[in-house]
Coordinates of C-alpha atoms and ligand atoms in Angstrom, one line a residue:
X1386 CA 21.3 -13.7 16.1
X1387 CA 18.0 -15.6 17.5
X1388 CA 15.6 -15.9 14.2
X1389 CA 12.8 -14.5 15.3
X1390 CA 9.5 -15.1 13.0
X1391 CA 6.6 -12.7 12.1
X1392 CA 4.2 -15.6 14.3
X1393 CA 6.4 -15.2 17.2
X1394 CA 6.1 -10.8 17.5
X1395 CA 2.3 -11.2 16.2
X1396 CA 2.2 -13.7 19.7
X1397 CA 4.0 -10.5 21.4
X1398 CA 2.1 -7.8 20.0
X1399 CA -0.9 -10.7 21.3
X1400 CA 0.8 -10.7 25.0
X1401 CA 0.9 -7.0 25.1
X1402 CA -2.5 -6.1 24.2
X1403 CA -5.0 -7.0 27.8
X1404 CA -7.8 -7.3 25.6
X1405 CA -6.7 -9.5 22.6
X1406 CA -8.3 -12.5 21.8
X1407 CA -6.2 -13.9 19.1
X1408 CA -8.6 -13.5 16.5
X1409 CA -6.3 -10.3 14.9
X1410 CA -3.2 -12.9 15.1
X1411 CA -5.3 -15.5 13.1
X1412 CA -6.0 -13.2 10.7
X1413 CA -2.7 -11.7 9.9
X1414 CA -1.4 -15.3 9.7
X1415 CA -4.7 -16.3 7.1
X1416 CA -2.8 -13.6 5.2
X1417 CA 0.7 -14.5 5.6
X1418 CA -0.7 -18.0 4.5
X1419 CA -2.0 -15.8 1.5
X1420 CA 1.1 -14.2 0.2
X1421 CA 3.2 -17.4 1.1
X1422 CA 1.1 -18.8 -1.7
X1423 CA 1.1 -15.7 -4.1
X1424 CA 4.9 -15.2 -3.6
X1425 CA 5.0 -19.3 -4.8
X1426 CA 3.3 -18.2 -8.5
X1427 CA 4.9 -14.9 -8.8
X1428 CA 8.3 -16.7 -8.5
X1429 CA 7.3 -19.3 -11.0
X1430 CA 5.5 -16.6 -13.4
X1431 CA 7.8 -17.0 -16.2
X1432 CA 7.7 -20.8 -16.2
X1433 CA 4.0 -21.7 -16.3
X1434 CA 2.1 -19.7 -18.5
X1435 CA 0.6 -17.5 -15.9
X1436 CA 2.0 -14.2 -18.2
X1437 CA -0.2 -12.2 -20.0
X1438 CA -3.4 -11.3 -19.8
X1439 CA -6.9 -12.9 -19.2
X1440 CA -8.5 -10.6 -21.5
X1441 CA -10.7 -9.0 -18.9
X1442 CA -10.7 -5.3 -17.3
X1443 CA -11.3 -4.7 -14.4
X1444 CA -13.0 -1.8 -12.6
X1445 CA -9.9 0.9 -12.9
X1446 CA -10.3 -0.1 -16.6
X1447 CA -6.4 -1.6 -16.8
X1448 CA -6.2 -5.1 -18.7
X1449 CA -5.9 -7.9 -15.6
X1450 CA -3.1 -10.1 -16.3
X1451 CA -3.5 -13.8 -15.1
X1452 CA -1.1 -13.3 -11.7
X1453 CA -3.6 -10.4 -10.6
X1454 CA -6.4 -12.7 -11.0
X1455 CA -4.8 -15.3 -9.0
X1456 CA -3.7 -13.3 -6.5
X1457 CA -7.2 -11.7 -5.8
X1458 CA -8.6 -15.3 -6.1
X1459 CA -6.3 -16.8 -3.5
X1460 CA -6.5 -13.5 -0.9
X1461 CA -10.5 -13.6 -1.7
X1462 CA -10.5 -17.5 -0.8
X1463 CA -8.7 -17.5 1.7
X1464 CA -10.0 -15.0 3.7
X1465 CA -13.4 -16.2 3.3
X1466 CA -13.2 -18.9 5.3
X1467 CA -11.3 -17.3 8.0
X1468 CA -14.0 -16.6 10.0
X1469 CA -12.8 -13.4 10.9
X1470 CA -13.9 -10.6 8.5
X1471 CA -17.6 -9.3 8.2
X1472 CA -16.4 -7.8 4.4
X1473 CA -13.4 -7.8 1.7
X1474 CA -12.6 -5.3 -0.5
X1475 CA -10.2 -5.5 -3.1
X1476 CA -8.8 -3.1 -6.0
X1477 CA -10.1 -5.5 -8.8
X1478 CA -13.6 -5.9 -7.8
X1479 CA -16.0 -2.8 -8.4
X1480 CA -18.0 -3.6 -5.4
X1481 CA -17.8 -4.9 -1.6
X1482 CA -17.0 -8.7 -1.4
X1483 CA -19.1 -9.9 1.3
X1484 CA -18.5 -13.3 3.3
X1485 CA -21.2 -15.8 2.2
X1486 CA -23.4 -17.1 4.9
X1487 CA -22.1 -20.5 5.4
X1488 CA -19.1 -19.1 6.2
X1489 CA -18.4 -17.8 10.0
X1490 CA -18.3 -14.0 10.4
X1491 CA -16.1 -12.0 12.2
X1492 CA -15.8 -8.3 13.6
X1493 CA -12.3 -6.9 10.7
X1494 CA -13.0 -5.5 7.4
X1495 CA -10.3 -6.6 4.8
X1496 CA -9.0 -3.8 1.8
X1497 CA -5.8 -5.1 -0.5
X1498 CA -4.7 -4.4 -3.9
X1499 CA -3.8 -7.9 -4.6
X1500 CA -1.0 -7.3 -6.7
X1501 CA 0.2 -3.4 -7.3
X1502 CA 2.3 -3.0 -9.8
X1503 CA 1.5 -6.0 -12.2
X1504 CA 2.2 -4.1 -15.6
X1505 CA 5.9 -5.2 -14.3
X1506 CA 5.0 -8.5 -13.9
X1507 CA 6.2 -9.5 -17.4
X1508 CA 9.4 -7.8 -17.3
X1509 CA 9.9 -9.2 -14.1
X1510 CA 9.9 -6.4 -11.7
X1511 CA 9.1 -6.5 -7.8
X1512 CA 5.4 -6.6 -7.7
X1513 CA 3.8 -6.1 -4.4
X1514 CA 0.1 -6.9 -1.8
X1515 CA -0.8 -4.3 0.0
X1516 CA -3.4 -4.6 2.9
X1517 CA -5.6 -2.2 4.8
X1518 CA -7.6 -3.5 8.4
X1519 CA -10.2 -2.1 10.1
X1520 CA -12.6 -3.1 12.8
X1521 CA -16.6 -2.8 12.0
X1522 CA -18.0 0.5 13.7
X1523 CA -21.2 -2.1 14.5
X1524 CA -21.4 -4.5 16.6
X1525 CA -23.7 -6.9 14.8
X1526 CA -25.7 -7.1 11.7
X1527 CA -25.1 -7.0 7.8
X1528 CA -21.6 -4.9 7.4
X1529 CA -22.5 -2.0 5.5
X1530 CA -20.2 0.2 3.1
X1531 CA -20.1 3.2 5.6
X1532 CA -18.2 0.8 7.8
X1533 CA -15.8 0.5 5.5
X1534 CA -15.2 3.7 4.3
X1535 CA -13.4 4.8 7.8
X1536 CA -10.4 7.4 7.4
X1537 CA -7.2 5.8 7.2
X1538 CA -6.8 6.9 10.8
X1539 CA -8.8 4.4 12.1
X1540 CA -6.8 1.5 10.6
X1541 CA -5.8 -1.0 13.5
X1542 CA -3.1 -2.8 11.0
X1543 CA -1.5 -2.2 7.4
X1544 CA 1.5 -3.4 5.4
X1545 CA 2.8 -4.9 2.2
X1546 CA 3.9 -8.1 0.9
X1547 CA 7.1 -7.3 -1.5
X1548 CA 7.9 -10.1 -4.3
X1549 CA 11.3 -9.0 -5.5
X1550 CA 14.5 -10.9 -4.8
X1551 CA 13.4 -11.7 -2.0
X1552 CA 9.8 -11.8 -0.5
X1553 CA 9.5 -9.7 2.1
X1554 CA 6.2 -8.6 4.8
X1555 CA 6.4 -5.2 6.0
X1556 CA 3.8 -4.0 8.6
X1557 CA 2.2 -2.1 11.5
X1558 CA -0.1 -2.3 14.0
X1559 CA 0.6 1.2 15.5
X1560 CA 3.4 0.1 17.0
X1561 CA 6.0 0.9 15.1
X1562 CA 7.0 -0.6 11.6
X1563 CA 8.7 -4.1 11.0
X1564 CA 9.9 -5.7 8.1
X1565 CA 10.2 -9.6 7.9
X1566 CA 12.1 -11.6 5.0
X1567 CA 10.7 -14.9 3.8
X1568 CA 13.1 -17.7 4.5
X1569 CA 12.1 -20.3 1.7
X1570 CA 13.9 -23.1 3.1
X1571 CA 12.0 -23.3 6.4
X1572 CA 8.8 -21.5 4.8
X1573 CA 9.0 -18.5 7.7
X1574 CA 9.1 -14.7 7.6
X1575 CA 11.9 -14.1 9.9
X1576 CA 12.3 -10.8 11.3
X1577 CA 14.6 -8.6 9.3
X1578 CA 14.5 -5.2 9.9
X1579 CA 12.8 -4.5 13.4
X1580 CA 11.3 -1.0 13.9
X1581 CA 12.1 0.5 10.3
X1582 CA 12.3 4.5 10.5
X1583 CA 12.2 6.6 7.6
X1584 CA 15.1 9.5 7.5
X1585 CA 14.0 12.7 8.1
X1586 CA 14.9 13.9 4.6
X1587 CA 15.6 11.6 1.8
X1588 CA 17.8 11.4 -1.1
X1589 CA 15.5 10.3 -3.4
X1590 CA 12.2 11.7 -5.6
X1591 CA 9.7 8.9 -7.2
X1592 CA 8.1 10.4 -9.9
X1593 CA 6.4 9.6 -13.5
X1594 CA 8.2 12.9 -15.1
X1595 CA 6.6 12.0 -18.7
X1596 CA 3.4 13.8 -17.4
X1597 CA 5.3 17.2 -17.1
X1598 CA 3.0 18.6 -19.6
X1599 CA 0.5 17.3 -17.9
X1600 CA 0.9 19.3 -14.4
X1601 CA 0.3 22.6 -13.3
X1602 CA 2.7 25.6 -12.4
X1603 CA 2.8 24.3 -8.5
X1604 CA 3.8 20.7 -9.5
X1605 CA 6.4 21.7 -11.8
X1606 CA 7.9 23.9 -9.3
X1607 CA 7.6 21.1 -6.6
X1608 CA 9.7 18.6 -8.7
X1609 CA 12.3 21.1 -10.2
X1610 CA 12.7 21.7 -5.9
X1611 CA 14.1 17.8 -5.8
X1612 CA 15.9 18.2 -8.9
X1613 CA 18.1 21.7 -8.3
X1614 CA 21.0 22.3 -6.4
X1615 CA 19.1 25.4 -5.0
X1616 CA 17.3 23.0 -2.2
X1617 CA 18.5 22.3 1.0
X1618 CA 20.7 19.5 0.6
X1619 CA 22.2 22.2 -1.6
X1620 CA 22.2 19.4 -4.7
X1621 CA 19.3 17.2 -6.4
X1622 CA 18.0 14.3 -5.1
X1623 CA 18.2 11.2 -7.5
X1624 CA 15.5 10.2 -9.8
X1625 CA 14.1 6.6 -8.9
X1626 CA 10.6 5.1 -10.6
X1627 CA 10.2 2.0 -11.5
X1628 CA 6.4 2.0 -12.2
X1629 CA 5.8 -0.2 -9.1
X1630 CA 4.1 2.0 -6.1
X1631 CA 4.8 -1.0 -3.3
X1632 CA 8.8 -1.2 -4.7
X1633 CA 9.7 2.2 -5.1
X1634 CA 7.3 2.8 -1.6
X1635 CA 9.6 0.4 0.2
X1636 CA 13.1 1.5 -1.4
X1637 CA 12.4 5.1 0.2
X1638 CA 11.1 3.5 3.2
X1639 CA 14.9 2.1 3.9
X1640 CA 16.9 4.8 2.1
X1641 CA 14.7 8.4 2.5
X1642 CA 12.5 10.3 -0.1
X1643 CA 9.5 11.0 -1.4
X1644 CA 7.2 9.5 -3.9
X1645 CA 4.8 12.0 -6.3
X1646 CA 1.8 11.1 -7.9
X1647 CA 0.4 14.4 -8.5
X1648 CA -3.0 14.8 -10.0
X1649 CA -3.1 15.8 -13.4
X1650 CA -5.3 18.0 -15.9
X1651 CA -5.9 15.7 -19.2
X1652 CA -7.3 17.0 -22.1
X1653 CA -8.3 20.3 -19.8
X1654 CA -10.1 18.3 -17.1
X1655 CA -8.1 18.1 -13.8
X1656 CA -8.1 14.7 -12.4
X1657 CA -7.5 13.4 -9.0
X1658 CA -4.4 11.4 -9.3
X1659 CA -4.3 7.5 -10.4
X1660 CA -3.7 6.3 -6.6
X1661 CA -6.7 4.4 -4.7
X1662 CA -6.9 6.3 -0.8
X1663 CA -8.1 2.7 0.3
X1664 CA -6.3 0.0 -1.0
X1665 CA -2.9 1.9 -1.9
X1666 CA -2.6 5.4 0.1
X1667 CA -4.3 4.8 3.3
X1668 CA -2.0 1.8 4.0
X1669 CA 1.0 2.7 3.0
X1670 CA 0.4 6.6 5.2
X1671 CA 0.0 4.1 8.1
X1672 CA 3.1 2.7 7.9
X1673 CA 5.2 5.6 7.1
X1674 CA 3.9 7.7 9.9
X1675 CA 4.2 4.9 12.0
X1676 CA 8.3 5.2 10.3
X1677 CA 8.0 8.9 11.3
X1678 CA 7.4 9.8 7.8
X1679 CA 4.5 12.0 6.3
X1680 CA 1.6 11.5 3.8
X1681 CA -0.4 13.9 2.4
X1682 CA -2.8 14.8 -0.4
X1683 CA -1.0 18.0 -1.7
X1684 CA -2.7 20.0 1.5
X1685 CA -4.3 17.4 3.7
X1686 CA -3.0 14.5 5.9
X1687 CA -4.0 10.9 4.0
X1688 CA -5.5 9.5 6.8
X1689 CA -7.6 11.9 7.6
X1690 CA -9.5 12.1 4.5
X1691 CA -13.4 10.9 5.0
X1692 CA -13.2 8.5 2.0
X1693 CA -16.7 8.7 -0.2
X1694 CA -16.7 5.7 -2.2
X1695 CA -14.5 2.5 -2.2
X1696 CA -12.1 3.2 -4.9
X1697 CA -11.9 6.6 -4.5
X1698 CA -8.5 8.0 -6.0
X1699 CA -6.2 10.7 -4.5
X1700 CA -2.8 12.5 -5.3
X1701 CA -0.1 11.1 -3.1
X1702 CA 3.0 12.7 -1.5
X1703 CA 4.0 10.4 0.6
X1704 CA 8.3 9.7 2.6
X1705 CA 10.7 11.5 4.1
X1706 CA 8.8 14.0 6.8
X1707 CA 11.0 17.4 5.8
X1708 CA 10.5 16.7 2.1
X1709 CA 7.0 15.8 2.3
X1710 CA 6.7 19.2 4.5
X1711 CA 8.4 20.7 1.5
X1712 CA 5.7 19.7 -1.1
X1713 CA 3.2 20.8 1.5
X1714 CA 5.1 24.7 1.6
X1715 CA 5.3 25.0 -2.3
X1716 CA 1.5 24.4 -2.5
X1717 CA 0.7 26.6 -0.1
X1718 CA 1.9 29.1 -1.0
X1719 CA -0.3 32.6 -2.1
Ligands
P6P145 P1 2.3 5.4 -14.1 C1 0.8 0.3 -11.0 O1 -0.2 0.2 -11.9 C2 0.5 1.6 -10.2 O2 -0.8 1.6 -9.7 C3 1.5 1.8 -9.1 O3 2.1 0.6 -8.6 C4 2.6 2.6 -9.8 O4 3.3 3.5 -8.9 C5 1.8 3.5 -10.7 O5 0.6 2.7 -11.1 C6 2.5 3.8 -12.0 O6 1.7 4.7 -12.7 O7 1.2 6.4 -14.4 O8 3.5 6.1 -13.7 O9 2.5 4.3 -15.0

């Protein structure tokens, strides 16, 4: 079968588009260059001393272990100096991360979580970058935060970088969804799994259930739906977490089913889920729509939400389209 590599459909996608300049394809390929490097050190965590943690928090409040930190650094530096973005923003820095001046400017805005997942990274679990792109709404001038708050539905690419057993890219540019596996001996992501769909309903529920104390009435009735034999498959679905939103995102991508992250009510205050809509939901609603999936708040489509503040969180129901539309029924309901 003729390898194709990620470089070779970006070119394509290039071709296809009358008013493309290159300048997207440069950019996805500054980010390849990004996670080629990441993937490197994730491999290796075990062997150099890049465990554990740095003794910093950052702004969710969660202890940053070294590999985030390099991660963000590498993603940050790198895409500097690509001369393509006008702003950055990432999951571990509280505010925008603007391109210095002596540095060329460009018309994308940049949002990742630089390495979702990382309380595995010790115990040696796929870990996972996930990336958000948008154009600036202005044509010239200092970028300011209202450009980057755009709903999800004006993303013009988004996809994850997967470090597991093997590394893989998964993305889309609102053309469908394809998934490229890195080929370490050559140094290419070679085209794996060309236009990934979702099954219509899954087989599978992702869900932290050691918060069922935690959830109201209408949660608790949405996951005892997956786990009876009273739903329509007419037997439960099986139970897969592994703490990792990118890994157990991508396993129901392949296979079908839905991942929960519910909001909660904590020592009586109702909170609004642990998921970021920027860095973490917004992308990963892109691509499974784009799978013919589904992604919704509890009531609302993902990426249609007018986000308010850069690390806004949001509950996430997000996979197979006729389970997804089954969490959407139960909370409806009178
Ligand atoms: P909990 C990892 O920190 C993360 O953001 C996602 O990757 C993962 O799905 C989720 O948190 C796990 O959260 O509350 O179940 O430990």
């Amino acid at each position: 079968m003729p390898q194709v590599t990620v470089t070779e459909q970006l070119l394509l996608h290039q071709k296809a588009s009358p008013m493309a300049t290159g300048r997207f394809t440069r950019l996805l390929n500054e980010l390849i260059l990004a996670a080629k490097i990441i993937s490197r050190e994730v491999n290796k965590a075990g062997l150099v001393n890049v465990l554990g943690f740095t003794g910093e928090t950052n702004v969710q409040g969660e202890k940053v272990k070294k590999l985030d930190e390099f991660a963000n650094s590498v993603l940050i530096y790198r895409m500097q100096r690509s001369g393509l973005l006008c702003a950055m923003s990432s999951e571990e820095n509280a505010d925008l991360i603007e391109i210095p001046d002596n540095f060329q400017q460009g018309d994308y805005i940049l949002i990742f979580d630089p390495l979702d997942g990382s309380s595995n990274i010790d115990v040696n679990v796929n870990i996972g970058t996930i990336f958000s792109i948008f154009r600036r709404t202005r044509a010239n001038g200092p970028v300011t935060l209202e450009e980057v708050l755009q709903k999800g539905s004006e993303q013009v690419a988004a996809g994850y970088f997967l470090y597991g057993s093997s590394t893989m890219m998964v993305y889309t540019t609102g053309e469908g969804v394809h998934g490229f596996t890195l080929d370490p001996s050559v140094g290419e992501f070679l085209l794996s799994h060309p236009d990934i769909k979702i099954p219509q309903t899954g087989k599978i529920y992702s869900i932290n259930e050691g918060y069922w104390d935690y959830w109201d009435d209408r949660t608790r009735e949405v996951v005892s739906y997956f786990k009876s034999t009273s739903n329509e498959r007419r037997k439960p679905y099986s139970s897969r977490y592994i703490g990792s939103l990118v890994s157990d995102f991508h396993r129901n991508l392949i296979y079908g089913g839905i991942f929960l992250y519910p909001r909660d009510y904590r020592d009586s205050k109702r909170t609004t889920g642990k998921l970021r809509l920027l860095c973490e939901a917004n992308p990963l609603a892109f691509v499974v729509e784009q799978a013919g999936g589904m992604a919704i708040d509890g009531e609302n489509r993902i990426m249609d939400i007018e986000p308010l503040e850069l690390h806004q969180r949001v509950p996430l129901f997000i996979g197979s389209k006729n389970d997804v539309l089954k969490v959407k029924e139960i909370y409806g309901k009178p």
